[in-house]
Tab-separated table of C-alpha atoms in Angstrom:
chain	number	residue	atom	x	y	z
A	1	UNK	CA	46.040	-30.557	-14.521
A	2	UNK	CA	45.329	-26.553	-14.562
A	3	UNK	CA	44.718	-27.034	-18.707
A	4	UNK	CA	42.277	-29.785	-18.087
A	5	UNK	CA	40.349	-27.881	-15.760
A	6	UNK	CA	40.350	-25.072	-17.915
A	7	UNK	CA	39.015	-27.401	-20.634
A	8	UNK	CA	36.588	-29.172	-18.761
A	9	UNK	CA	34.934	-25.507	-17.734
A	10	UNK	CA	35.037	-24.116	-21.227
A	11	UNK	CA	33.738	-27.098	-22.143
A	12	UNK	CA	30.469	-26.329	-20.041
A	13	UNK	CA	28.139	-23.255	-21.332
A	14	UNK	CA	27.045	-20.506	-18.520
A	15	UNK	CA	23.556	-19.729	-18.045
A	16	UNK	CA	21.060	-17.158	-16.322
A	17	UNK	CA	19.053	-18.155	-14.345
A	18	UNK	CA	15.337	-16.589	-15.160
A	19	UNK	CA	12.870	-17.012	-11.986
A	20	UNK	CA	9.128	-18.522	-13.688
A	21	UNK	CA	6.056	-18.255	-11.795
A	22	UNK	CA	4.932	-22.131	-10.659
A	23	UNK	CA	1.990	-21.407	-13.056
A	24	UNK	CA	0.660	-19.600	-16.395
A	25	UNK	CA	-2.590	-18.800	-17.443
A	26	UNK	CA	-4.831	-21.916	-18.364
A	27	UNK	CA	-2.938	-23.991	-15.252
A	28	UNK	CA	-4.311	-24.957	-11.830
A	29	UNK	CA	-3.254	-22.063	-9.454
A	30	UNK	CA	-0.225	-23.200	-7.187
A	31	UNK	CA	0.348	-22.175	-3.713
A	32	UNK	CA	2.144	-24.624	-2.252
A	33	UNK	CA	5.554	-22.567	-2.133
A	34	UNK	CA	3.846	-20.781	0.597
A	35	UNK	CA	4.481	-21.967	3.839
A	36	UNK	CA	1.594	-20.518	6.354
A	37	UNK	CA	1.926	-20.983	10.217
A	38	UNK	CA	-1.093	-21.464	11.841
A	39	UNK	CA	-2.383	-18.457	13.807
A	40	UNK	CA	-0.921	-17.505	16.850
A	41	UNK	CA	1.726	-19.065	16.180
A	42	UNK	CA	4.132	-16.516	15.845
A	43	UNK	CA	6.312	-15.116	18.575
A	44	UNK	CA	5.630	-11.323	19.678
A	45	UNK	CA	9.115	-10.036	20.934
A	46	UNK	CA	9.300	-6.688	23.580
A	47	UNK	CA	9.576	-3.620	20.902
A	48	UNK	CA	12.938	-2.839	22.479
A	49	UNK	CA	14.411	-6.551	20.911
A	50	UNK	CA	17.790	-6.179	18.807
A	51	UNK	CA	17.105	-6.633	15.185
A	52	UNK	CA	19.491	-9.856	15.562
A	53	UNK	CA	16.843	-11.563	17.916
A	54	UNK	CA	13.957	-11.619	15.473
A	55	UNK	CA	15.859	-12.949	12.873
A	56	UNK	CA	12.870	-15.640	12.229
A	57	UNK	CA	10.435	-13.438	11.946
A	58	UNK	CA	11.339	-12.505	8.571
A	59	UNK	CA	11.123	-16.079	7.459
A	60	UNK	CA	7.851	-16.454	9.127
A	61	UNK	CA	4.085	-14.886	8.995
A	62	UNK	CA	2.558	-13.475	12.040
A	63	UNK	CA	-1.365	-14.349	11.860
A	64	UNK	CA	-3.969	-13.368	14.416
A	65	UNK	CA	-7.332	-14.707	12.812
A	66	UNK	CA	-7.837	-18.607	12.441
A	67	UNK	CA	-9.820	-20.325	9.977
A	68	UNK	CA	-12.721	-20.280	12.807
A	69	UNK	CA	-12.768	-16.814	12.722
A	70	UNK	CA	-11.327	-16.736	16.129
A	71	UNK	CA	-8.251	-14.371	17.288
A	72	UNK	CA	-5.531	-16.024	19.138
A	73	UNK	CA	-2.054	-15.892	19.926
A	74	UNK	CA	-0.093	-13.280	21.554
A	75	UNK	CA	-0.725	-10.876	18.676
A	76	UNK	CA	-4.239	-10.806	19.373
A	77	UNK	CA	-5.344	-7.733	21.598
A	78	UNK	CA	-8.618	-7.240	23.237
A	79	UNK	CA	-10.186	-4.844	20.562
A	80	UNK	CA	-13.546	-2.766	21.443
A	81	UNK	CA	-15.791	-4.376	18.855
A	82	UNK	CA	-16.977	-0.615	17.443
A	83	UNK	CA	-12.901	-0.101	16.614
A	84	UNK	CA	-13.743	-3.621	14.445
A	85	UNK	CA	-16.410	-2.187	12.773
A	86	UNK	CA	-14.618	0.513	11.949
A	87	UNK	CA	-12.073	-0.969	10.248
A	88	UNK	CA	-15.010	-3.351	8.414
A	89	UNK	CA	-16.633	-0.412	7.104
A	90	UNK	CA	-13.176	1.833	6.108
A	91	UNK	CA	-12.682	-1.898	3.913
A	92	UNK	CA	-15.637	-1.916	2.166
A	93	UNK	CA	-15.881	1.382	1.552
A	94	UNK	CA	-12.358	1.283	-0.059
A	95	UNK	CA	-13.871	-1.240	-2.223
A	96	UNK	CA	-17.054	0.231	-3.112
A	97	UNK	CA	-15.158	3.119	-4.250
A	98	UNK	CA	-12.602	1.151	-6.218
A	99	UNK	CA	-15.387	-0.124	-7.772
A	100	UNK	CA	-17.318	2.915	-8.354
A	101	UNK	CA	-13.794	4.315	-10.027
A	102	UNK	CA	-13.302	1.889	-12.486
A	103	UNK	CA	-17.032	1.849	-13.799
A	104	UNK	CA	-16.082	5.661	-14.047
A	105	UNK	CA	-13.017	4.695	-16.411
A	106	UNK	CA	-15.092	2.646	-18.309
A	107	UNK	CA	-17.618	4.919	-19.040
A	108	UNK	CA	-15.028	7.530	-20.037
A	109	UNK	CA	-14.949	9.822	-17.442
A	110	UNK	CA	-11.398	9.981	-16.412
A	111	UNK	CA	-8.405	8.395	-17.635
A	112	UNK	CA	-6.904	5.744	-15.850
A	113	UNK	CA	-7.328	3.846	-12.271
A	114	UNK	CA	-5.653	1.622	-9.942
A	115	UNK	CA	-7.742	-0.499	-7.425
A	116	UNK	CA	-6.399	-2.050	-4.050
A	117	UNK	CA	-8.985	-4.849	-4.334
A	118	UNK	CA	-7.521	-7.738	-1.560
A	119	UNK	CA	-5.056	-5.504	0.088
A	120	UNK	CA	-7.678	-3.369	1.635
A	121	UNK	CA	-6.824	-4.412	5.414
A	122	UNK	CA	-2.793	-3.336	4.420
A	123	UNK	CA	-3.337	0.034	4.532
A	124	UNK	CA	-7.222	0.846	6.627
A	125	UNK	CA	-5.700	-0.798	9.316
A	126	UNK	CA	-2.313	0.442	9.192
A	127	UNK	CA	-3.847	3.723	9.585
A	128	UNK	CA	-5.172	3.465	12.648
A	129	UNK	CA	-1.832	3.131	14.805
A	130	UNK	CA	-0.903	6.798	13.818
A	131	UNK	CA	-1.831	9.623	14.805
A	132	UNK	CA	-2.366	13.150	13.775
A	133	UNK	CA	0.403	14.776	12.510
A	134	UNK	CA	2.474	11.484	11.756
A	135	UNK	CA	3.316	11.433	7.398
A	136	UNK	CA	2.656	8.651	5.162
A	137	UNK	CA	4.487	8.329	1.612
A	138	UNK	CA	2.444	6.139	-0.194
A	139	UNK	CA	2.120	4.353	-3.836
A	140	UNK	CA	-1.103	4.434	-6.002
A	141	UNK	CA	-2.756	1.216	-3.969
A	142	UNK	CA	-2.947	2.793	-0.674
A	143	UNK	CA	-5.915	4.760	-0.912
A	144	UNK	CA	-7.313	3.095	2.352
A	145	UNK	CA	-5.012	5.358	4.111
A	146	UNK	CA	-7.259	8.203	3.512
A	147	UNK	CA	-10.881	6.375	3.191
A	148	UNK	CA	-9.336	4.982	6.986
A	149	UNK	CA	-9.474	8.020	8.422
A	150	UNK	CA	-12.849	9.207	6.695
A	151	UNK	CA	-11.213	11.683	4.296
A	152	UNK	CA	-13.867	13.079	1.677
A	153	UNK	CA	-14.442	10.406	-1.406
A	154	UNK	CA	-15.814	13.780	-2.929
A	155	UNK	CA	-12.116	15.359	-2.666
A	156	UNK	CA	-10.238	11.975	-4.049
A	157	UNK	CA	-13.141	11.813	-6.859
A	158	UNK	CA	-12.004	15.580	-8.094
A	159	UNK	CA	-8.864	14.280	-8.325
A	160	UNK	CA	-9.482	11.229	-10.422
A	161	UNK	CA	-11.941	13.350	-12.697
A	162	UNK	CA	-9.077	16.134	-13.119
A	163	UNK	CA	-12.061	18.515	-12.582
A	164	UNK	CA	-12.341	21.927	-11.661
A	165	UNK	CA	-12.498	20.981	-7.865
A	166	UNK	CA	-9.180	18.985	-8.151
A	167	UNK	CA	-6.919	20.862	-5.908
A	168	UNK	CA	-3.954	19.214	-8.213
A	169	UNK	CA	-6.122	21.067	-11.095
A	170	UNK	CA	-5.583	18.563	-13.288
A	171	UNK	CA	-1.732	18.002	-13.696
A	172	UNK	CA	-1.359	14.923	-11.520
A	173	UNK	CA	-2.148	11.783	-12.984
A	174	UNK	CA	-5.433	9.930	-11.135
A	175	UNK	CA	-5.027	8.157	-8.540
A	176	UNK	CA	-1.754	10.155	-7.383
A	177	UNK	CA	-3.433	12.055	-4.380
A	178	UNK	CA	-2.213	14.322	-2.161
A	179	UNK	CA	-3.300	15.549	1.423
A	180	UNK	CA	-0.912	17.321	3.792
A	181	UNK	CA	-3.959	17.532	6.534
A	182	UNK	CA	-4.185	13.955	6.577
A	183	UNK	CA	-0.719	12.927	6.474
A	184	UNK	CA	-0.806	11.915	2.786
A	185	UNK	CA	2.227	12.824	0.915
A	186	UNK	CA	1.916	13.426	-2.996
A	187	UNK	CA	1.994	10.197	-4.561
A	188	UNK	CA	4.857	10.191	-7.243
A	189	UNK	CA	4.319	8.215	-10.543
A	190	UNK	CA	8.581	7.321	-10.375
A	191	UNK	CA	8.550	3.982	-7.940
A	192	UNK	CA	10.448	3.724	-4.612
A	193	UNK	CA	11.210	7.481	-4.314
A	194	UNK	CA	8.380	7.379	-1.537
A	195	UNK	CA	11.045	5.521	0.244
A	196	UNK	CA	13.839	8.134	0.979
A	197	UNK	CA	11.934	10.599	0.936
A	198	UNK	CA	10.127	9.173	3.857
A	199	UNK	CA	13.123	8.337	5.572
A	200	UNK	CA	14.591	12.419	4.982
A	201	UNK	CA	11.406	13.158	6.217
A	202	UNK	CA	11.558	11.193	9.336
A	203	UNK	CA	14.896	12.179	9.538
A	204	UNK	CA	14.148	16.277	9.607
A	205	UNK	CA	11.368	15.297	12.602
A	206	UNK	CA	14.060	13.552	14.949
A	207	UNK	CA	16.738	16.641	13.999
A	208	UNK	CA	13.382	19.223	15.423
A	209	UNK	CA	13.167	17.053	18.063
A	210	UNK	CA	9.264	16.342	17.333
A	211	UNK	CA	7.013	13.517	17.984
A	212	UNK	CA	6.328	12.367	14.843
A	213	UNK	CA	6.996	9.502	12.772
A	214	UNK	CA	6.991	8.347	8.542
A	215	UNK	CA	5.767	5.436	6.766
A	216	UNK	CA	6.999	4.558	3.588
A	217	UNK	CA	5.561	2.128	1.042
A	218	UNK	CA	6.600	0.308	-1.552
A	219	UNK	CA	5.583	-2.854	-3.723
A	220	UNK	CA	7.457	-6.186	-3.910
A	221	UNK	CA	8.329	-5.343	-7.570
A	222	UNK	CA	10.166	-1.728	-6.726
A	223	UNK	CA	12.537	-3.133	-3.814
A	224	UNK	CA	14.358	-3.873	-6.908
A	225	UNK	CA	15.122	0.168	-7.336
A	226	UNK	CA	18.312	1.768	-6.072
A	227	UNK	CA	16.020	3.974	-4.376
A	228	UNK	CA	14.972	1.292	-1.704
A	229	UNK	CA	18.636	-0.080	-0.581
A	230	UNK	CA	19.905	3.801	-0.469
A	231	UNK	CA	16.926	4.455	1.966
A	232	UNK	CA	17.889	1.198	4.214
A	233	UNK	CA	21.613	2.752	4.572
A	234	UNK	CA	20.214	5.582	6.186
A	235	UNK	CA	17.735	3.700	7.837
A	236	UNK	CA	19.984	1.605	9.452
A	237	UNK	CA	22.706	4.575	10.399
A	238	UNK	CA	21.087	7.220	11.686
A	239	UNK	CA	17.969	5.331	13.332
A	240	UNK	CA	14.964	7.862	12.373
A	241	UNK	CA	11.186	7.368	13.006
A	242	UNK	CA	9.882	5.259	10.300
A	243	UNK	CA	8.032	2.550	9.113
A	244	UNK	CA	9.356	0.577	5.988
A	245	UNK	CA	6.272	-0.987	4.666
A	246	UNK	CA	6.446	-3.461	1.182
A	247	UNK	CA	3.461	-4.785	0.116
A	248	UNK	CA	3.997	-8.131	-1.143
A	249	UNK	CA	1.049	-8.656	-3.167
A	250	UNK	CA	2.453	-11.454	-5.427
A	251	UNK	CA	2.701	-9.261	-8.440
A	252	UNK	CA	3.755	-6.334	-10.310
A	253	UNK	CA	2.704	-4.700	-13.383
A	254	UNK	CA	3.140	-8.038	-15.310
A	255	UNK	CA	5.680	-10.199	-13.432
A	256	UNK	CA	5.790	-12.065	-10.231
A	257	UNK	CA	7.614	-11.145	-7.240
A	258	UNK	CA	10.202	-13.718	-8.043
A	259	UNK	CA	11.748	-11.335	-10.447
A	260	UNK	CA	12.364	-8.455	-7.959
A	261	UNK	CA	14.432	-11.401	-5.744
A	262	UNK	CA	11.448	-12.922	-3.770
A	263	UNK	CA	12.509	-16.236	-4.831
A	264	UNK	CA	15.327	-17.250	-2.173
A	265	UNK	CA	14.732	-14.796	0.480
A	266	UNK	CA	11.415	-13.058	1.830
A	267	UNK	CA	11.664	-9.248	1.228
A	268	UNK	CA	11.419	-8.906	5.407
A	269	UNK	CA	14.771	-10.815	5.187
A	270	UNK	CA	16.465	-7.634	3.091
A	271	UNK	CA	16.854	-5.703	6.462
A	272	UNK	CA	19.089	-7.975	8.063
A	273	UNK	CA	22.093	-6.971	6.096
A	274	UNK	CA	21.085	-3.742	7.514
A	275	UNK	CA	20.564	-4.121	10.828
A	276	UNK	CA	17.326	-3.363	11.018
A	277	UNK	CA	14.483	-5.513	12.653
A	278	UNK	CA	12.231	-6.771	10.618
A	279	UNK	CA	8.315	-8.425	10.760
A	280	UNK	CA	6.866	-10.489	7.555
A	281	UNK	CA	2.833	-10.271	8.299
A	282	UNK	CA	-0.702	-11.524	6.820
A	283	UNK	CA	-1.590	-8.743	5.247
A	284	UNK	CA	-5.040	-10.107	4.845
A	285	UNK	CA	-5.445	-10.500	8.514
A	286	UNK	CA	-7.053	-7.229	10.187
A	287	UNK	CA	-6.230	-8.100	13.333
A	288	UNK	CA	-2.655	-8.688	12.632
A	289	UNK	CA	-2.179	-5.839	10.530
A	290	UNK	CA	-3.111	-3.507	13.275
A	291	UNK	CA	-1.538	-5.186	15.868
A	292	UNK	CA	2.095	-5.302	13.947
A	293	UNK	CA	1.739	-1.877	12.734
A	294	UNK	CA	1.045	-0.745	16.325
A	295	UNK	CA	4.206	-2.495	17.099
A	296	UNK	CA	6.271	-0.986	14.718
A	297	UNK	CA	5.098	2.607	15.415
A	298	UNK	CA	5.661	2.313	19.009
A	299	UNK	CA	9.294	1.607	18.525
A	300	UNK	CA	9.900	4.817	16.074
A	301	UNK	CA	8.065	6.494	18.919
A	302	UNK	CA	10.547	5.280	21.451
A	303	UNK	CA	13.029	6.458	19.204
A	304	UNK	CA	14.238	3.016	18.554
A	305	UNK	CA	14.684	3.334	14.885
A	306	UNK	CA	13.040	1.968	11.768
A	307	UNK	CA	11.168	-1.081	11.580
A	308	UNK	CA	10.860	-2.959	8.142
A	309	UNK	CA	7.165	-4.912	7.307
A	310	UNK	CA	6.351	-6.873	4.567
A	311	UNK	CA	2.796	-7.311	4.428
A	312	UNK	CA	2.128	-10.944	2.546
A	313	UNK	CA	-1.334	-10.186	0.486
A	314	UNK	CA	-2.667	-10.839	-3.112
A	315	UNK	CA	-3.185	-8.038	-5.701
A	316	UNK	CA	-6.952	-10.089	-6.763
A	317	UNK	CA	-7.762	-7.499	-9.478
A	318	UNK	CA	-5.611	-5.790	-12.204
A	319	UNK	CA	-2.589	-3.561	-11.877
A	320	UNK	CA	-4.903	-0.817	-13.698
A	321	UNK	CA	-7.025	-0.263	-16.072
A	322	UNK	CA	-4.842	-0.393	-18.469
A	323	UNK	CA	-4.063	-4.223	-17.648
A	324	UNK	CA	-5.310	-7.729	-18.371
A	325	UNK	CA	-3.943	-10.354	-15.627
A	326	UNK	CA	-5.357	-13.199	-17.372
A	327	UNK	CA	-2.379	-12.846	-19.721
A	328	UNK	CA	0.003	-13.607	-17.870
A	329	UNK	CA	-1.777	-15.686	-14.479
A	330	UNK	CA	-4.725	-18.120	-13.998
A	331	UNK	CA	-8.211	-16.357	-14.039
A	332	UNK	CA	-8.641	-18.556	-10.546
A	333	UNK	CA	-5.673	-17.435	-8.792
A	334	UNK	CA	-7.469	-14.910	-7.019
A	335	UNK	CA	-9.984	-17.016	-5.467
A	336	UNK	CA	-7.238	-19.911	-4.788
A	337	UNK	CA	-4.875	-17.389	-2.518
A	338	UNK	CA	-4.489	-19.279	0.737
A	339	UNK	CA	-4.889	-15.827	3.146
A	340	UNK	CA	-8.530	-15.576	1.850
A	341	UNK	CA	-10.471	-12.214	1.444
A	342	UNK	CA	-9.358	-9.270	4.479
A	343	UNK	CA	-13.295	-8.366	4.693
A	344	UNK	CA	-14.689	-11.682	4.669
A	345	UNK	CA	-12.213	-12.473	7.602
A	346	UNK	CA	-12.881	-9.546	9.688
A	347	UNK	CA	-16.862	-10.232	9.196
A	348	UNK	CA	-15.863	-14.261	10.415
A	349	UNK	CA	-14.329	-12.580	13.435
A	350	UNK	CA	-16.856	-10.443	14.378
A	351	UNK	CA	-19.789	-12.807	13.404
A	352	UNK	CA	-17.673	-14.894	15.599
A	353	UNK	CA	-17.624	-12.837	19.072
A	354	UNK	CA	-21.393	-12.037	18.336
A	355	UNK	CA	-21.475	-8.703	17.133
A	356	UNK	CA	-22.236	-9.095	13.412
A	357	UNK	CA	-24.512	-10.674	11.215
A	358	UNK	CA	-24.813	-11.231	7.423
A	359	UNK	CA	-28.056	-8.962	7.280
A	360	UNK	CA	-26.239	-6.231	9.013
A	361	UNK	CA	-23.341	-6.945	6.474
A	362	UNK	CA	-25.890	-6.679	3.450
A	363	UNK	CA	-27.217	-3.336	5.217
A	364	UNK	CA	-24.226	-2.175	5.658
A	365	UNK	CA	-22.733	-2.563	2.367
A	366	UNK	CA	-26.209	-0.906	0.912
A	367	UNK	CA	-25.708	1.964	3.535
A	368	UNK	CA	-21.987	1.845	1.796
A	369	UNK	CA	-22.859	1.751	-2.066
A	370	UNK	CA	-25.537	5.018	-1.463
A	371	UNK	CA	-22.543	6.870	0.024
A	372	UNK	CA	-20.130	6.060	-2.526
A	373	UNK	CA	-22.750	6.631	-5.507
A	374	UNK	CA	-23.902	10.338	-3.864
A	375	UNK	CA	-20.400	10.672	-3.864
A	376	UNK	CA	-19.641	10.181	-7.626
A	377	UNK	CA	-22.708	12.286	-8.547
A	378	UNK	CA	-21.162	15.725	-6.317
A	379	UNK	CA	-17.936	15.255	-7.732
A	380	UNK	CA	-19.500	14.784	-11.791
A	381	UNK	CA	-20.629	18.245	-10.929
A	382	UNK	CA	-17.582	19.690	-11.070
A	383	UNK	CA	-16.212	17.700	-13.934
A	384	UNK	CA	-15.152	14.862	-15.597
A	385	UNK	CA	-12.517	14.020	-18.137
A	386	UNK	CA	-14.624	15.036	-21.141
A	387	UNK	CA	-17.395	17.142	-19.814
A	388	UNK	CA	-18.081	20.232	-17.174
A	389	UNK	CA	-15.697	22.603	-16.280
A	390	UNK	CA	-11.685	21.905	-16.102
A	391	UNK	CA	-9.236	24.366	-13.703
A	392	UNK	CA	-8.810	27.117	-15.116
A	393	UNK	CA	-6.031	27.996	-17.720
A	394	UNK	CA	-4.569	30.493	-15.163
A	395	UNK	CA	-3.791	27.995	-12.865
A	396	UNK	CA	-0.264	27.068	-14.749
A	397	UNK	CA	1.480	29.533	-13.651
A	398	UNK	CA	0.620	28.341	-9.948
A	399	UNK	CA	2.173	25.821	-7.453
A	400	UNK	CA	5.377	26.181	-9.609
A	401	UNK	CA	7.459	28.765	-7.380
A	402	UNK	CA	6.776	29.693	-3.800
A	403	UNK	CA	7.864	33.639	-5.548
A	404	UNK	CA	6.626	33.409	-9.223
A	405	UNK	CA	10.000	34.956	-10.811
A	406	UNK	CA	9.973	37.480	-13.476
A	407	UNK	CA	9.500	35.676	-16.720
A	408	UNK	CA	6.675	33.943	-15.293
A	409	UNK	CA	4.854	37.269	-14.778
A	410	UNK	CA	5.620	38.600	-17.788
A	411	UNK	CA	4.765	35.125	-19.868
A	412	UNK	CA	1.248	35.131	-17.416
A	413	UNK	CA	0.403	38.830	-18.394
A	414	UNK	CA	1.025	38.101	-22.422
A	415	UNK	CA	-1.217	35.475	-22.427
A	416	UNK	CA	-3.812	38.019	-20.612
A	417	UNK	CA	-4.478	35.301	-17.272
């Protein structure tokens, strides 16, 4: 009988199994494979609740803002309507300079960019549950993070023009910021490294005994690193301070989230085998954003541990510059994602309680493009990839070494810099 089995299974070839997005380019877009509770429907558990407990809320999607534009459920918070603005204008903004950046690229005046367009509510509203001090490790898509908290577009420009104002001066490339004063670690072009090093990080401020806490980000596509898992392991051992944020936004550079394992499981779901409590979020939802980030920073505070969030959004534009999404998804996909547009929500909402209108949204986003355009025009002053002044030649031999060793010197004073 052992034989026949035997013959019987070498009788039957083995396969792979390939995961293939519902739809290709030319095809209707297809969302039905994602369930989406209604708002306020979601549980919110005490922060001090056992990883073990919120089990579900991996599987699920906590949503604050209905289809009416109304908030409800016990995620919603009584917001002061100027915080809402806020958060309005640190969206568009992000947008209008997105925008502003990638006409730059086309015209030739720096290299390469990467827009956020659709996951602008991600990482403006994020923002705003930290505070001064606390250390973000982002990827190239979080540039709300700065724009959030009002950080110069001037500065960020210098940097995508590799100008002489670029305090990288030039050897970064754009898009890879860096800001120690506004708790912006240097983005690093090698994905999911953001991860353990903001868990070391947040590790070093728990050994000082200080008060402040990391947030690391990654995409859906680079939970597939190494990087990622060895991060959970110390995550989930030695408890530190920090946030472990993955942007879900349906793609990466050419592939769907499907291939980095978001076909059987929800990327929220990966911290369970780690012990560590988890939240799966509209990432498209202001309200919720805030309100789940606030959550999650509160229990690092408490010294509780890390929190994972996966952040369900849509990546509506390109991965860069360098990319054409109609090769590989439908041209209507963007406008067919079921969370809808994170600034056309949050101006519902606020339309909604009475304290917005569209002429002050078409003010507003005039007030918005001037800024953004005066913006571009200061930082073309100091440079742009193929015109003005660069950083000067001298500069290589600085940044390297805290104490420039000898052979540096001596190379430095050959070359007469």
């Amino acid at each position: 009988m052992n034989e026949i089995k035997a013959s019987e299974r070498a009788a039957t070839p083995l396969s792979l199994h390939v995961p293939e997005p519902a739809v290709r380019p030319g095809s209707k877009p297809d969302f039905s494979q994602v369930a989406i509770p209604r708002a306020g429907s979601v549980r919110r558990p005490d922060v001090t609740v056992g990883a073990h407990e919120i089990h579900d809320l991996a599987w699920s999607i906590v949503r604050v803002l209905n289809r009416q534009g109304e908030a409800v459920g016990p995620w919603a918070e009584a917001l002061d309507p100027a915080f809402l603005k806020a958060g309005l204008r640190a969206m568009m903004k992000t947008r209008a300079y997105d925008a502003r950046m990638m006409m730059a690229q086309r015209q030739g005046k720096t290299s390469f960019y990467m827009q956020c367009t659709g996951e602008e509510a991600v990482a403006c509203a994020f923002e705003t549950a930290l505070e001064k001090g606390d250390m973000n490790f982002p990827t190239y898509r979080q540039q709300g993070l700065l724009i959030a908290q009002d950080w110069p577009l001037v500065d960020m420009m210098n940097q995508v023009f590799s100008n002489e104002a670029d305090r990288l001066k030039g050897r970064q490339l754009p898009v890879m910021y860096t800001s120690r004063e506004a708790g912006f670690f240097s983005i690093s072009g090698n994905l999911a490294t953001q991860y353990i090093q903001a868990v070391g990080w947040a590790m070093a401020s728990a050994i000082r005994g200080d008060t402040r806490v990391a947030a690391a980000w990654i995409g859906d596509g680079s939970t597939a690193e190494s990087d990622f898992h060895a991060a959970l392991v110390f995550a989930s051992v030695y408890r530190p301070p920090v946030i472990l944020n993955i942007v879900n936004n349906q793609w990466a550079i050419s592939t769907s989230q499907l291939i980095a394992g978001g076909e059987n499981a929800t990327f929220a779901a990966r911290a369970h085998g780690y012990g560590i409590p988890s939240l799966r979020v509209d990432g498209n939802d202001y309200l919720a954003v805030h309100a789940a980030a606030k959550w999650a920073v509160e229990r690092a505070r408490r010294n509780l541990g890390a929190t994972l969030i996966e952040w369900v959004t849509y990546r509506a534009g390109a991965h860069s510059t360098s990319d054409d999404p109609s090769k590989y998804r439908p041209r209507e996909e963007s406008a067919a994602w079921p969370l809808g547009d994170p600034i056309e929500r949050l101006k519902a909402h606020l339309i909604t309680i009475g304290e917005w209108s569209a002429e002050r949204q078409t003010q507003l986003q005039a007030e918005i493009d001037d800024e953004v355009l005066a913006a571009a025009r200061e930082a073309e002053q100091h440079g742009t990839l193929h015109n003005g002044p660069k950083p000067s030649t001298s500069t290589i031999f600085e940044g390297v070494y805290k104490d420039m060793p000898r052979h540096l010197r001596e190379q430095r004073q050959e070359m007469g810099i």
